[in-house]
Amino acid sequence: MQVGDYAVETNNLEKENFLIDYLESNNFKYERNLENLSAENDYVIVINIVNKIYYKIKNYLASPPILSMEEILKVLYYDKYSIYGKFYSKDGDLAYEGYTIFDRPKGFGVSYYPNGNKYQEGVFNYKGLVEGKEFYSNGQ
């Protein structure tokens, strides 16, 4: 497992489908080539927040701790009252795009430099980027 990886137990199909829908709506990509399954019974979903991917592996291959669905939603700063929004600077430049609550970033989002390039991408809370990527002003 890598930096940004979280293993999530999948004991309820309805919750698993909710999590996958949430990830895909936040532009996470399913990486089938990283899977390591022989049967669909005992597996976990591995979510990498930094690379925005997810895949399934056998339970015993996951590094502890294995999180419950409720625990991973706290890591992702998921809040059912969040809305998707955009914030602009005083000059009218896009400053942030993503989930917000009470007009503050909370959850997945992207912040931007005044030149329009990405500054930070990942999971935000009220203090800023919690986990994700940070870019140079030239976009790299």
PDB file of C-alpha atoms in Angstrom, residues 3-4 6 49-50 74-77 105-109 120-134:
ATOM      1  CA  VAL A   3       0.827   7.069   0.828  1.00  0.00           C
ATOM      2  CA  GLY A   4      -2.803   8.144   0.707  1.00  0.00           C
ATOM      3  CA  TYR A   6      -7.110   3.632   2.945  1.00  0.00           C
ATOM      4  CA  ILE A  49      -6.789   9.940  -2.053  1.00  0.00           C
ATOM      5  CA  VAL A  50      -3.573  11.340  -3.543  1.00  0.00           C
ATOM      6  CA  LYS A  74     -14.950  10.877   8.271  1.00  0.00           C
ATOM      7  CA  VAL A  75     -11.510  10.698   6.612  1.00  0.00           C
ATOM      8  CA  LEU A  76     -13.057  11.998   3.383  1.00  0.00           C
ATOM      9  CA  TYR A  77     -14.816  14.773   5.341  1.00  0.00           C
ATOM     10  CA  PRO A 105     -14.315  24.124   1.697  1.00  0.00           C
ATOM     11  CA  LYS A 106     -15.044  20.739   3.226  1.00  0.00           C
ATOM     12  CA  GLY A 107     -14.456  17.488   1.393  1.00  0.00           C
ATOM     13  CA  PHE A 108     -13.045  16.912  -2.083  1.00  0.00           C
ATOM     14  CA  GLY A 109     -12.065  19.968  -4.049  1.00  0.00           C
ATOM     15  CA  GLN A 120      -4.125  22.062  -4.372  1.00  0.00           C
ATOM     16  CA  GLU A 121      -6.318  19.046  -5.060  1.00  0.00           C
ATOM     17  CA  GLY A 122      -7.670  16.587  -2.524  1.00  0.00           C
ATOM     18  CA  VAL A 123      -9.617  16.568   0.714  1.00  0.00           C
ATOM     19  CA  PHE A 124     -10.129  19.929   2.424  1.00  0.00           C
ATOM     20  CA  ASN A 125     -11.407  20.964   5.813  1.00  0.00           C
ATOM     21  CA  TYR A 126     -11.828  24.414   7.342  1.00  0.00           C
ATOM     22  CA  LYS A 127      -8.051  24.790   7.775  1.00  0.00           C
ATOM     23  CA  GLY A 128      -7.139  23.863   4.193  1.00  0.00           C
ATOM     24  CA  LEU A 129      -5.821  20.790   2.403  1.00  0.00           C
ATOM     25  CA  VAL A 130      -5.821  17.720   4.649  1.00  0.00           C
ATOM     26  CA  GLU A 131      -4.586  15.154   2.148  1.00  0.00           C
ATOM     27  CA  GLY A 132      -3.899  15.350  -1.551  1.00  0.00           C
ATOM     28  CA  LYS A 133      -1.552  17.059  -3.998  1.00  0.00           C
ATOM     29  CA  GLU A 134      -0.018  20.502  -4.191  1.00  0.00           C
TER      30      GLU A 134
END
